[in-house]
Structures are given as C-alpha cells and as structure tokens.
mmCIF file of C-alpha atoms in Angstrom:
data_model
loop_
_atom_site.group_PDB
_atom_site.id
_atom_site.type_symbol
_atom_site.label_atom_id
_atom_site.label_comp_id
_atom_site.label_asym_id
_atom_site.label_seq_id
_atom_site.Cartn_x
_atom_site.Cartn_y
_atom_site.Cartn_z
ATOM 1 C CA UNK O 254 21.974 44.086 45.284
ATOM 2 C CA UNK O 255 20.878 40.327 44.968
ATOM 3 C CA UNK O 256 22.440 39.426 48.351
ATOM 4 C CA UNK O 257 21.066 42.749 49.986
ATOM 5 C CA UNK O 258 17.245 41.687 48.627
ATOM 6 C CA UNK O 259 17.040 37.974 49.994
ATOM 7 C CA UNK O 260 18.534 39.133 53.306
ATOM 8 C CA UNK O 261 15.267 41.858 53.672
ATOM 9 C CA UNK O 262 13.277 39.087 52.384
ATOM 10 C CA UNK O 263 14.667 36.171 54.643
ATOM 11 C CA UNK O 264 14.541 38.948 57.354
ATOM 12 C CA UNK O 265 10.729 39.964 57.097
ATOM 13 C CA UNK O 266 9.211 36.410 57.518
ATOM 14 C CA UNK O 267 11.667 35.003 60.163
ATOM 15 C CA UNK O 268 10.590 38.358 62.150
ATOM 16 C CA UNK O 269 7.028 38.707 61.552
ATOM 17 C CA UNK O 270 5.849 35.217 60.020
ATOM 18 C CA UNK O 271 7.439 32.352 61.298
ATOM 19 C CA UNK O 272 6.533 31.759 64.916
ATOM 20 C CA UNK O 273 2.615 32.046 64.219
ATOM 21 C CA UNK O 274 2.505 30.167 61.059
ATOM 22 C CA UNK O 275 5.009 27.256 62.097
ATOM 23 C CA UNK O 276 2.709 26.320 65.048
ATOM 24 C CA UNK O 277 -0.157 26.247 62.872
ATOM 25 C CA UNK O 278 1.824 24.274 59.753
ATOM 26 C CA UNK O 279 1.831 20.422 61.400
ATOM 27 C CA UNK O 280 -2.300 19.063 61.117
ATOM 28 C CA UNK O 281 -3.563 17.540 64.605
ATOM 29 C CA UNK O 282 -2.449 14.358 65.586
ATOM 30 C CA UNK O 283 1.405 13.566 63.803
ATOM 31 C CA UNK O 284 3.758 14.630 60.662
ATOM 32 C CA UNK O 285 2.974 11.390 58.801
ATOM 33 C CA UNK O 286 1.025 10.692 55.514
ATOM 34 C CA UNK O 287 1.666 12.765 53.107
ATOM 35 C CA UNK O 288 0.874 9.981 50.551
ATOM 36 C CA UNK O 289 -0.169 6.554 50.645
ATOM 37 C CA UNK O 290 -0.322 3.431 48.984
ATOM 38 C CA UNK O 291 -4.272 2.732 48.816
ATOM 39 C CA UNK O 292 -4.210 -1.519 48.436
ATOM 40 C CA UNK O 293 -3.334 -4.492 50.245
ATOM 41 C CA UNK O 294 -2.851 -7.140 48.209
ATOM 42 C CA UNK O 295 -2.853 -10.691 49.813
ATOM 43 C CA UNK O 296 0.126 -11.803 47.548
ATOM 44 C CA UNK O 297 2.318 -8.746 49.125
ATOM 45 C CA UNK O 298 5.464 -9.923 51.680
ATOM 46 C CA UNK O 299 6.086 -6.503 53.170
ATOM 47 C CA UNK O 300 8.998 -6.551 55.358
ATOM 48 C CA UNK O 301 9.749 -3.988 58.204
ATOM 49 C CA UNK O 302 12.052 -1.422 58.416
ATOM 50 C CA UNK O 303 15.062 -2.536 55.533
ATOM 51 C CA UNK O 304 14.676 -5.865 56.036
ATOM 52 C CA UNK O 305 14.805 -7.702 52.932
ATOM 53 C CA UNK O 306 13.789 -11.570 52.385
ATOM 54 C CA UNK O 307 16.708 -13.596 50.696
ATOM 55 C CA UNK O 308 14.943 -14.183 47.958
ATOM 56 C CA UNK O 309 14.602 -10.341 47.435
ATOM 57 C CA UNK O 310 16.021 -8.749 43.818
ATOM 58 C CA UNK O 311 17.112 -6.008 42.294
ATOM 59 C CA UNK O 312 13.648 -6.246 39.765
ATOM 60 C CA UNK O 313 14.163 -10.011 40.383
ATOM 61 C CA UNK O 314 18.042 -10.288 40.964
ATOM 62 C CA UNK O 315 20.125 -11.604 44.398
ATOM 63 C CA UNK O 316 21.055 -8.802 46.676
ATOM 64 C CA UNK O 317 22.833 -8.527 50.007
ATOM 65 C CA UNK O 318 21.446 -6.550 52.795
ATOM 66 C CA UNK O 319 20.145 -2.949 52.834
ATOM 67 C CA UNK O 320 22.609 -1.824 55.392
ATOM 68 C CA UNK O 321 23.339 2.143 55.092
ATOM 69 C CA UNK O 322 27.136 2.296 54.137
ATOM 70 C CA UNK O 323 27.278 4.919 56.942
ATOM 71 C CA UNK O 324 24.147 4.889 59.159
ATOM 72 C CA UNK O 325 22.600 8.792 60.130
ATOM 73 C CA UNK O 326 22.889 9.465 63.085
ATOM 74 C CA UNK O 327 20.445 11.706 65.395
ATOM 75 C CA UNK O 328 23.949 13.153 66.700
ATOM 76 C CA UNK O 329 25.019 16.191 64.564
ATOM 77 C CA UNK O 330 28.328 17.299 63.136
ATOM 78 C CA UNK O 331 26.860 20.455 62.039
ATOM 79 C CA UNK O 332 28.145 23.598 63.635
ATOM 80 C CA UNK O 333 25.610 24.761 66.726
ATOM 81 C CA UNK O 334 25.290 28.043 64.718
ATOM 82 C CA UNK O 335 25.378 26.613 60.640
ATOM 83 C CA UNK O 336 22.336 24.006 61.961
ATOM 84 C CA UNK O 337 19.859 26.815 64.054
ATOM 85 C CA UNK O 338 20.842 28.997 60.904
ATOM 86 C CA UNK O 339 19.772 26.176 58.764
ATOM 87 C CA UNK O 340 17.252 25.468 60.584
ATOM 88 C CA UNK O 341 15.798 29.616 61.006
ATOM 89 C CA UNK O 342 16.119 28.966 56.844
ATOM 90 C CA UNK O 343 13.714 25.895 56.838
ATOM 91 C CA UNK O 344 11.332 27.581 59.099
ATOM 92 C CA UNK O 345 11.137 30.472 56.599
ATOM 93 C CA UNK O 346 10.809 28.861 53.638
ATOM 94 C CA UNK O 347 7.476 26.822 55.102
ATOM 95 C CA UNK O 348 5.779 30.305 56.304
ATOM 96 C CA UNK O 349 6.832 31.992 52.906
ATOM 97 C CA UNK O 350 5.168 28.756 51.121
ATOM 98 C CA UNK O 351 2.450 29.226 53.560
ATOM 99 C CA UNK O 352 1.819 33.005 51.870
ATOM 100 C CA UNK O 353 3.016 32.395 48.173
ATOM 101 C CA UNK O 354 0.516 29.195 48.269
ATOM 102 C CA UNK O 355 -2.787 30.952 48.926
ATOM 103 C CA UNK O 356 -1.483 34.446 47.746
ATOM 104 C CA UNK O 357 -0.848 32.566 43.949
ATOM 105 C CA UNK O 358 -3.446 29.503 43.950
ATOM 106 C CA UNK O 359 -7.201 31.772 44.831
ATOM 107 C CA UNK O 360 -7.269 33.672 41.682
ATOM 108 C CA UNK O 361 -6.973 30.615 40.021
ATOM 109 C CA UNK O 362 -9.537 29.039 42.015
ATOM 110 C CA UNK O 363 -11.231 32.506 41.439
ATOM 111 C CA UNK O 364 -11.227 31.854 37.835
ATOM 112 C CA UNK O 365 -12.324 28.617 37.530
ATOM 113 C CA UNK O 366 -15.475 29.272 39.452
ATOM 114 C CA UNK O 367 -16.500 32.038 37.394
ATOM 115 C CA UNK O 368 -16.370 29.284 34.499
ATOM 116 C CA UNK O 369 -13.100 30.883 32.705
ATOM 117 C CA UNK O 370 -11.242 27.946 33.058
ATOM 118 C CA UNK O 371 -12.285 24.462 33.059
ATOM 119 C CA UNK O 372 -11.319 21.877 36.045
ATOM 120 C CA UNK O 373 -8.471 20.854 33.903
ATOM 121 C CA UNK O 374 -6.517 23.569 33.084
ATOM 122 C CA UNK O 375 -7.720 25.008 36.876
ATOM 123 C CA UNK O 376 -5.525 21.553 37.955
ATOM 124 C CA UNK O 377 -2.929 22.005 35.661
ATOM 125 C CA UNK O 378 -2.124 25.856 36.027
ATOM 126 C CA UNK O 379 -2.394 25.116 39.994
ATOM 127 C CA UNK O 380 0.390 22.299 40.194
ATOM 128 C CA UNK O 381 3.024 24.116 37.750
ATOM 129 C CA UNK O 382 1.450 27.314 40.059
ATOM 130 C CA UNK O 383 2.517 25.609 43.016
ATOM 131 C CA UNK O 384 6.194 23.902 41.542
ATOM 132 C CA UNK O 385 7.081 27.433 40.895
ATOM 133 C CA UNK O 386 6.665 29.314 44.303
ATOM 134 C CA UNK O 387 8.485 26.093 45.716
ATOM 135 C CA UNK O 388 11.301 26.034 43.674
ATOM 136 C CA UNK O 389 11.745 29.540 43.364
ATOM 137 C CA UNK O 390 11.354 30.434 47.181
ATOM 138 C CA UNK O 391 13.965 27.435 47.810
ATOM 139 C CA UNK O 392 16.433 29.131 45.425
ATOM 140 C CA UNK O 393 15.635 32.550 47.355
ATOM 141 C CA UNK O 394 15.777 30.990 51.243
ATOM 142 C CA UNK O 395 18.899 28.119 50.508
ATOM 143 C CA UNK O 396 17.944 26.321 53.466
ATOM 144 C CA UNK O 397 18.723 22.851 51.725
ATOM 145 C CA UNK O 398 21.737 22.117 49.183
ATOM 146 C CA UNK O 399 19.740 19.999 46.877
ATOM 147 C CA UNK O 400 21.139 17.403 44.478
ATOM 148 C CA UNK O 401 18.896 16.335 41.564
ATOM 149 C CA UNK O 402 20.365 13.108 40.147
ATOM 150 C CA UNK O 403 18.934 11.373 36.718
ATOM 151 C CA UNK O 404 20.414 10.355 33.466
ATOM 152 C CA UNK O 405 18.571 11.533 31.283
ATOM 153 C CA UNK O 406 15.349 13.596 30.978
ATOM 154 C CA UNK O 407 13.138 11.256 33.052
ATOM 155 C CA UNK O 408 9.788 12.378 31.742
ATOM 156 C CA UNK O 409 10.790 12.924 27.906
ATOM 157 C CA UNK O 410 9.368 9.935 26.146
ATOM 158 C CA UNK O 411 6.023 11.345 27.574
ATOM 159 C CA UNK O 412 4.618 7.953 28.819
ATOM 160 C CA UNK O 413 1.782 7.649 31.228
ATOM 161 C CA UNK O 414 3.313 6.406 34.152
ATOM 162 C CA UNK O 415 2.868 5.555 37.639
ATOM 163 C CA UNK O 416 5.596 7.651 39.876
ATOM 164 C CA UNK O 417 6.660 5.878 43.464
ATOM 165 C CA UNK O 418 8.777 7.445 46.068
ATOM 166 C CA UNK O 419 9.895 7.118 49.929
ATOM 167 C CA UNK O 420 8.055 8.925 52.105
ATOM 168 C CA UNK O 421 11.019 10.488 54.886
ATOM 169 C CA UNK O 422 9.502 13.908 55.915
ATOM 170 C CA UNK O 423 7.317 16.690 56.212
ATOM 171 C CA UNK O 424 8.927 18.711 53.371
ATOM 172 C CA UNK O 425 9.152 15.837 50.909
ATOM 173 C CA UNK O 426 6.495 17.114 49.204
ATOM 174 C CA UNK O 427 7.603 20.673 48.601
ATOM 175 C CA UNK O 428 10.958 19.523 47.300
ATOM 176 C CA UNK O 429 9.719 17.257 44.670
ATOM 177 C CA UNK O 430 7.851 19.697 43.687
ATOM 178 C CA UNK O 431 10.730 22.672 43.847
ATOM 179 C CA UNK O 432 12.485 19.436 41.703
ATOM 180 C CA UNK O 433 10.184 18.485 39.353
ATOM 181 C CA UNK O 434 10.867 20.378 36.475
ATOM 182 C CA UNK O 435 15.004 19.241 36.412
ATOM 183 C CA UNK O 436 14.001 15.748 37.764
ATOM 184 C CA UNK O 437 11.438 14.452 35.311
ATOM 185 C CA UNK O 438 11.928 17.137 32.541
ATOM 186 C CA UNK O 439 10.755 19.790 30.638
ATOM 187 C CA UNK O 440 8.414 17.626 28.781
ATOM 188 C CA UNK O 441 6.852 15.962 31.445
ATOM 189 C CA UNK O 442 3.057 14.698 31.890
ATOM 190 C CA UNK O 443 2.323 16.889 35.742
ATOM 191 C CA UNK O 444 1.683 14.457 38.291
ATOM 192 C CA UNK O 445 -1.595 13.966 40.466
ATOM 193 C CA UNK O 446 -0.643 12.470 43.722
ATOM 194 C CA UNK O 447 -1.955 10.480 46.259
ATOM 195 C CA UNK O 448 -2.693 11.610 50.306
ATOM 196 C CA UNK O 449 -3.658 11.430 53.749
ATOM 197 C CA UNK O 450 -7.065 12.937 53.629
ATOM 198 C CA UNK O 451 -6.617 14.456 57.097
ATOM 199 C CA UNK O 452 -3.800 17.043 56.164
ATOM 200 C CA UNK O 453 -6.802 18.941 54.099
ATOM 201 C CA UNK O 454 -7.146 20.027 58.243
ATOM 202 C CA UNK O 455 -4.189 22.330 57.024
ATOM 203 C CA UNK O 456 -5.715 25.522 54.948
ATOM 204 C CA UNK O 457 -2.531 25.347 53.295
ATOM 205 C CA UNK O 458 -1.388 22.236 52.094
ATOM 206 C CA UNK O 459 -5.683 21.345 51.714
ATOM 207 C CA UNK O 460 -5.812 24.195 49.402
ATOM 208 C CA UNK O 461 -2.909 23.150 47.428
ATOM 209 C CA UNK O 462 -3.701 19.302 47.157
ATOM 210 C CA UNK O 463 -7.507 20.130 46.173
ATOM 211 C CA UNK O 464 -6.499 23.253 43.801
ATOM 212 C CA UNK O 465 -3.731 20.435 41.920
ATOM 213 C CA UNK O 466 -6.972 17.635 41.535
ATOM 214 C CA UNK O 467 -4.432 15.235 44.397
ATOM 215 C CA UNK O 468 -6.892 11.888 45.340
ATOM 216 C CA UNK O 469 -7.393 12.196 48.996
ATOM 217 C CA UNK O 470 -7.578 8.832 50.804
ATOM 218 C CA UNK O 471 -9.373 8.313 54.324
ATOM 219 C CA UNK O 472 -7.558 6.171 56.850
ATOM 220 C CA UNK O 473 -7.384 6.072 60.327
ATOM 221 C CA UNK O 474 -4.795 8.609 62.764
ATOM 222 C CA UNK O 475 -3.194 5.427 64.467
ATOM 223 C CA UNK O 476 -0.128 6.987 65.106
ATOM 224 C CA UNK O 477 3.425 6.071 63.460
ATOM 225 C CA UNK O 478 4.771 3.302 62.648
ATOM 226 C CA UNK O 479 1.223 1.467 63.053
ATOM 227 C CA UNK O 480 -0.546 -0.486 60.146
ATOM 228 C CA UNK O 481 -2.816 2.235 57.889
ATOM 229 C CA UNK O 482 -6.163 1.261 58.412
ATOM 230 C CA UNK O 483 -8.058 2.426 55.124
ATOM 231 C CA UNK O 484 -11.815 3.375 54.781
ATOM 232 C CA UNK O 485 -12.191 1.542 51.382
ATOM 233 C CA UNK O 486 -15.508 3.228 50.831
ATOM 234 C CA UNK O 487 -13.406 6.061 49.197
ATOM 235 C CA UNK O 488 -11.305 3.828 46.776
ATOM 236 C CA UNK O 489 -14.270 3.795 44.238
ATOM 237 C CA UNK O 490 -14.278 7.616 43.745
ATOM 238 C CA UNK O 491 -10.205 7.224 43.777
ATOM 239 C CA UNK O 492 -10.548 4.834 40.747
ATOM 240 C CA UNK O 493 -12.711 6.727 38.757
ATOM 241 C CA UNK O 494 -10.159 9.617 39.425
ATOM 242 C CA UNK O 495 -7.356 8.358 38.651
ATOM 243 C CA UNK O 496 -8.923 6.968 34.888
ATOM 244 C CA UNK O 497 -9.862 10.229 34.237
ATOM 245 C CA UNK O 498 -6.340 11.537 35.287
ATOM 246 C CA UNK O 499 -4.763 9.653 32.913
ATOM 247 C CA UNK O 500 -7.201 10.247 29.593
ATOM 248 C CA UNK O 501 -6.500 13.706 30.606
ATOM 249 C CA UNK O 502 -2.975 13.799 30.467
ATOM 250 C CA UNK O 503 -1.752 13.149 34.107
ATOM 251 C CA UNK O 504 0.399 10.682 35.468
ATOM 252 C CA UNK O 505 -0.042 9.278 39.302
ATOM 253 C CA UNK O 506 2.494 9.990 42.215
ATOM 254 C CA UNK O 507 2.177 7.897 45.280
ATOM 255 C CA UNK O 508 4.145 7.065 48.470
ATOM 256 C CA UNK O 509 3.980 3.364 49.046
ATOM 257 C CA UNK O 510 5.019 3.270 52.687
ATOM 258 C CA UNK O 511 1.803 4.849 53.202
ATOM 259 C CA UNK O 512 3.502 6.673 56.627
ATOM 260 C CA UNK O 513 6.665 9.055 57.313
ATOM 261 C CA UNK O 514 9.521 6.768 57.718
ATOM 262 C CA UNK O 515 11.634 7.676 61.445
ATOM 263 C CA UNK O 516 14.157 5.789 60.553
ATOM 264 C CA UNK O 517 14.919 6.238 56.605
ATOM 265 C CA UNK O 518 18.773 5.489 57.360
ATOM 266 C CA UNK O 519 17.796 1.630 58.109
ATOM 267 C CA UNK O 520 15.562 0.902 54.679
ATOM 268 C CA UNK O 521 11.759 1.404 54.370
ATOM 269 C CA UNK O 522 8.647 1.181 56.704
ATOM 270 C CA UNK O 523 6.420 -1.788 55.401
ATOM 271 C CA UNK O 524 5.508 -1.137 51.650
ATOM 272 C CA UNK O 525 1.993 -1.765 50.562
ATOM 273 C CA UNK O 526 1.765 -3.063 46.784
ATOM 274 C CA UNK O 527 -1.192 -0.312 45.867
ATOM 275 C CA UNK O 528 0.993 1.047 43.147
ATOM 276 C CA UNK O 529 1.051 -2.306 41.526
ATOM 277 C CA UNK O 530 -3.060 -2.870 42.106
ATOM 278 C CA UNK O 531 -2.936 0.656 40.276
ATOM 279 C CA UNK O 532 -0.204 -0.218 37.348
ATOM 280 C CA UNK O 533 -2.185 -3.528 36.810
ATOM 281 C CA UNK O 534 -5.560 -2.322 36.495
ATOM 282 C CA UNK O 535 -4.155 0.764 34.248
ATOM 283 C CA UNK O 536 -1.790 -1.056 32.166
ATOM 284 C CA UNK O 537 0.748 2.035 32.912
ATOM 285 C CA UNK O 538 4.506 0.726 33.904
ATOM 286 C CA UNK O 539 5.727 2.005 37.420
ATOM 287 C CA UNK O 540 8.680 4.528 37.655
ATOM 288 C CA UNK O 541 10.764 4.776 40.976
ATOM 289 C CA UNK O 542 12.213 8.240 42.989
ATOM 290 C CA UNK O 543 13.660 8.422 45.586
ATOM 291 C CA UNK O 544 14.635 10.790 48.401
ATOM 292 C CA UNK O 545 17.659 11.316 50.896
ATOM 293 C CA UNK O 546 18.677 13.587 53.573
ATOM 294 C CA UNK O 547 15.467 15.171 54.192
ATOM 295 C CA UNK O 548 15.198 13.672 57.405
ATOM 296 C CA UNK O 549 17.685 15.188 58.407
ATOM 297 C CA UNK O 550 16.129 18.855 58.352
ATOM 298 C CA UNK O 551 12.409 17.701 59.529
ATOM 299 C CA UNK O 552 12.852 14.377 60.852
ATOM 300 C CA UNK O 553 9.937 11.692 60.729
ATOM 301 C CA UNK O 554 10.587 11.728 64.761
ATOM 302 C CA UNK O 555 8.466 13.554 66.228
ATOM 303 C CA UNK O 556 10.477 13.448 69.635
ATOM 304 C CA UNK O 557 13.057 14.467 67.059
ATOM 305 C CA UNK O 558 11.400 16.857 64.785
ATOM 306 C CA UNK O 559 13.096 19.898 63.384
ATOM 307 C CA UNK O 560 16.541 18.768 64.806
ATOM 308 C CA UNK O 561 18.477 19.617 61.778
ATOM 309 C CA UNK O 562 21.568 17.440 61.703
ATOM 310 C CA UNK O 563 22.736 18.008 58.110
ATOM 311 C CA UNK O 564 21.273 20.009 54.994
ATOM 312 C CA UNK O 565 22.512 17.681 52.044
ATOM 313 C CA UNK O 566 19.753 16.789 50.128
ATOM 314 C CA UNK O 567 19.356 14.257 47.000
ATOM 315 C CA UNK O 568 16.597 13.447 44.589
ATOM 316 C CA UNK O 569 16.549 10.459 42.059
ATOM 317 C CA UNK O 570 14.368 9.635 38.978
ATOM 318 C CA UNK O 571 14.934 6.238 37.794
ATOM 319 C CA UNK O 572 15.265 5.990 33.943
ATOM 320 C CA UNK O 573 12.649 3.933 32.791
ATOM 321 C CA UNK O 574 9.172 2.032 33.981
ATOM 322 C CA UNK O 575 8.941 -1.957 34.401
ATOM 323 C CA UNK O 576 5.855 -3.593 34.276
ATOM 324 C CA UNK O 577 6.089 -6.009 37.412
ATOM 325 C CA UNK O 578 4.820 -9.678 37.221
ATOM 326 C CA UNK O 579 3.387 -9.699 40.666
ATOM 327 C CA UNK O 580 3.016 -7.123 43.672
ATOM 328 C CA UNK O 581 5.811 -9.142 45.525
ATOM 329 C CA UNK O 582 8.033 -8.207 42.587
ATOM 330 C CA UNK O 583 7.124 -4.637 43.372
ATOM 331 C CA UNK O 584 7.674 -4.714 46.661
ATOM 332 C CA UNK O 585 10.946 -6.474 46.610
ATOM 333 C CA UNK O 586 12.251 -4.312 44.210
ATOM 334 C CA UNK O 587 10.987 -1.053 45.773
ATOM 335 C CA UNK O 588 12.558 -2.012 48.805
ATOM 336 C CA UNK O 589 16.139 -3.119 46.782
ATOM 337 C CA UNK O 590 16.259 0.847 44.910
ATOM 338 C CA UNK O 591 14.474 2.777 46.829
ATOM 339 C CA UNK O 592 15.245 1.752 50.325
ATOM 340 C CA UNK O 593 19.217 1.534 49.258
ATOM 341 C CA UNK O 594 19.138 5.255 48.231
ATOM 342 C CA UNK O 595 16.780 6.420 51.061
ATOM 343 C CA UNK O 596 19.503 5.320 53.365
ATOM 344 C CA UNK O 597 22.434 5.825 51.588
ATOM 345 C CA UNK O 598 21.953 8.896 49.063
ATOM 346 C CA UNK O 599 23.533 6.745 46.124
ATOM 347 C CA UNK O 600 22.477 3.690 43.676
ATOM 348 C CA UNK O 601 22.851 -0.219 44.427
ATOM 349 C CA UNK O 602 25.946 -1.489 43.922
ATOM 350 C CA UNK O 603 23.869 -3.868 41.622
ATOM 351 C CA UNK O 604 22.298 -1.008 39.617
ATOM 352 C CA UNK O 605 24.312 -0.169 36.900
ATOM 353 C CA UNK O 606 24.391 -3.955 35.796
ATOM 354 C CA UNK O 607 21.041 -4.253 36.083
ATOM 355 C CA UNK O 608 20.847 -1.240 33.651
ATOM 356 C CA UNK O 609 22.730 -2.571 31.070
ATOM 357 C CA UNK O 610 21.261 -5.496 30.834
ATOM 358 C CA UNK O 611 17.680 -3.540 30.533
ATOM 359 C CA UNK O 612 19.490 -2.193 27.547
ATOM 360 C CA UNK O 613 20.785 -5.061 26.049
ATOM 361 C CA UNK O 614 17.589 -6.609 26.625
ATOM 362 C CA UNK O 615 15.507 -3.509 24.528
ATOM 363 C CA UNK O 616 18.304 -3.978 21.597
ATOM 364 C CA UNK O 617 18.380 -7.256 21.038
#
C-alpha cells in the first residue's frame, strides 16, 4: 500500500509539475550563492581550488596534499536508465518542495501578521516547518541515498556556535536541512544562515529564507568562479542580526566559499575568513560540516548541470568548536577538513589523531 502511494505521488508531480516549475526553480543569472562568507580579512591566504600552502594544518598540524583518493569524474558509471530515473526523482522532489514550501510556510506568515505569533517563534516554527517537508518529501521521492555521518549528537551540549560548510550545489541547502535533525541532534539551537540576496528573485526559496529570519547579503552577479564583490553597506544590518540571533537562541550557518564550487572533487574555491570576523567579534567557537556527492546530482557546472553521475550522498558534523587564533588558522584548517571530505566523502587521514589529542588535551 506504501509502495502503491509514493508511486501516485511521484507520478502526479513528474506529470503535471515538473517541467513548469523546474524552468522557473534556477534565479536569473547562475546556480551559485546559496551562502556566503560576508568578510575579507587582510590577514586571510586563500588559496584556489585545493591548493594548500605547506605550511597548512590540520587546526595547525603538517598535512600532505588535498588530492581526492579517486577524483569524480563528469563521465558516469551509472546505468543510462538508473541516472534519468534518478535524475526524473531529483526533479520531483524540487517541484514538490516548490508546493510543500509555500503550501506549509503562508499560514505561518498568516499568523504572525495578525500578531498571534511573535517574529521569533514565526522564525522558529518556519525553519523546523521547512526541515520537515524536506526531509520528509526526500524519504517519500529517494532520489539521493544519503549518509549522515557524526559521532555523537553534534548539537547536544547546546552551545552557541558558528556552523561552516562547503558550498557544492544547488540542493545543498535542502539536504542539510532534510539532515539537520540526525546531523546536529535532537537538542539542537536551529540555525539562521547566511545568503546571496539575489535568490530572494525565487518566490520559493525568498519565501523560505525570509519566513526562517536567513541574513541576506548583497554582492555583485559576476559569474562563477569570480571574486564576490560585496556591497558592505548591508553588513551593519547583518551585525545587528546576527547579535540578536544569538540572545535569541540561534546559532549562524554560513558557506565560506561564498560561490558553488564546479569542481568540489579537487578541494575548495577560495575561502573567505568571514566566519572567523563573525566567531571573533561573537566570542562563539566555529563548528565545521561538510558535504559530498551532491555535485554529482546538480552539478556546480552549469554546462554540466543536472547531469547526474552518481546518487551517493554524505553529510558530516564535526564534534566540537575551536576557537581559531587568526583567520589564516581558519582558513587553513577549513581547507585541511572540509576540502578533504568535499572531495573524498571520508575524514583526513590526520583526523582521528588530531581528535585524540583534542581529548587528551580537555582531560588533562
């Protein structure tokens, strides 16, 4: 009965939703931006696409280069049939979010503006809102097999933190937030997170950011791959925000690459140390995600695009925050974690040691 009921409802929106909404889903210009870093510090190294300095650490320890143990390829070994099934699945899961989103999110906004709810529970009831229809229509349309790696329950101790990630595609924000609640935890502080102002040009993903309280930040649409060019006017509004986030029990997500990555499987676009400007001026200790595989569903590309070339899928919560010394720590280190398990789906050889001796370090 199950099978027979997601088959109807898999059926109904490839047949009658998909192609309108899908050419309406991508804002003008490119695919990029979800998030973004909003500072440029002077002290930051940034280094192109994986390259990493030799004096580069794991958190301030030697390394050897990012090199993906097995590079992705734009080549598939997918099946023709498996990957344009796969592919039919994506494409139904975005117009289904693109119903669920407004279909679930205007009563709330509804509410709130006839004064029933204040701002902050409108916010709050909007994001776990919104993580619900995305992890419940990605359990109903399979499209991705998605692997949610932590040890332990990220967000339990319940600390204010500031949450970084890659940045590989389009859907990387639906699947952290169809991941959320196994990622961080049951007991986690919801997260406001940082954006490309432009994809408000969307009436669906503006209406969810907005609805959820997510800082917009202007830049220009240079294209991929170019530097962001910020219009700094907005980052005293942003500040303010993000202080009042916090007090009212938020923590901030951003994407420090600032742009979709098009080639994830060779380490990070340049990072921008924002997060650290943010951490600094806070006092809140960075925590680190990361993301693999996506890219291979809705690549970064676009002369690539929805070429799906595999459907495995991981997320990864690192287990604790660090309070870094300097935003060339930061970006050094992001590059080490991160940009190892954006290109390889698994941990730095280096990791585990490095773990331990965090451990050792908080016994002693």
């Amino acid at each position: 009965m199950l099978q027979s009921t997601r088959f109807t409802y898999f059926a109904v929106w490839v047949l009658v939703l998909v192609p309108s909404v899908i050419e309406g889903f991508v804002p003008s210009g490119q695919l990029s931006r979800v998030g973004s870093s909003t500072f440029k510090d002077d002290a930051s190294t940034a280094t192109s696409h994986g390259e990493v300095s030799r004096k580069t650490s794991l958190l301030a320890s030697p390394l050897f280069s990012l090199q993906s143990v097995a590079e992705t390829q734009v080549s598939s070994s997918m099946h023709p049939l498996k990957a344009s099934l796969t592919k039919t699945g994506m494409m139904a899961y975005v117009a289904s979010m693109c119903v669920a989103l407004p279909a679930t999110l205007l009563p709330i906004a509804a509410l709130h503006k006839a004064k029933i709810i204040s701002k902050t529970k409108k916010e709050k009831i909007s994001l776990r809102t919104s993580q619900f229809c995305s992890r419940w229509l990605m359990r109903l349309i399979p499209f991705a097999k998605l692997e949610v790696i932590k040890e332990q329950e990220a967000g339990d101790n319940n600390e204010a933190a500031i949450w970084v990630c890659n940045h590989t595609s389009m859907l990387d924000i639906f699947v952290l937030l169809a991941a959320d609640k196994k990622l961080r935890g049951k007991k986690k502080r919801p997260i406001k997170i940082i954006y490309w102002k432009d994809l408000e040009k969307n009436f669906v993903t503006g209406l969810c950011f907005r609805m959820c309280g997510f800082f917009p930040v202007e830049m220009e649409d240079n294209g991929n791959g170019s530097n962001n060019v910020y219009k700094r006017a907005s980052f005293k509004s942003l500040l303010r925000g993000i202080k009042e986030a916090f007090d009212e029990g938020f923590d901030i997500g951003i994407l420090p690459e600032g742009q979709l990555n098009p080639s994830p499987e060779k380490g990070l676009q340049p990072v921008f140390p924002g997060a650290f400007t943010l951490a600094k001026m806070s006092k809140r200790p960075i925590r680190f995600m990361g993301l693999h595989g996506l890219h291979n569903l809705w690549h970064g590309d676009e002369n690539i695009g929805m070429k799906v070339t595999g459907r495995d899928v991981k997320v990864r919560a690192y287990p604790f925050g660090k309070t870094f010394s300097s935003a060339d720590e930061f970006v050094k280190s992001f590059e080490s974690v991160i940009g190892y398990f954006g290109a390889n789906g698994q941990d730095h050889p280096e990791w585990m040691n490095f773990l331990r001796n965090e451990e050792k370090q908080k016994s002693a």
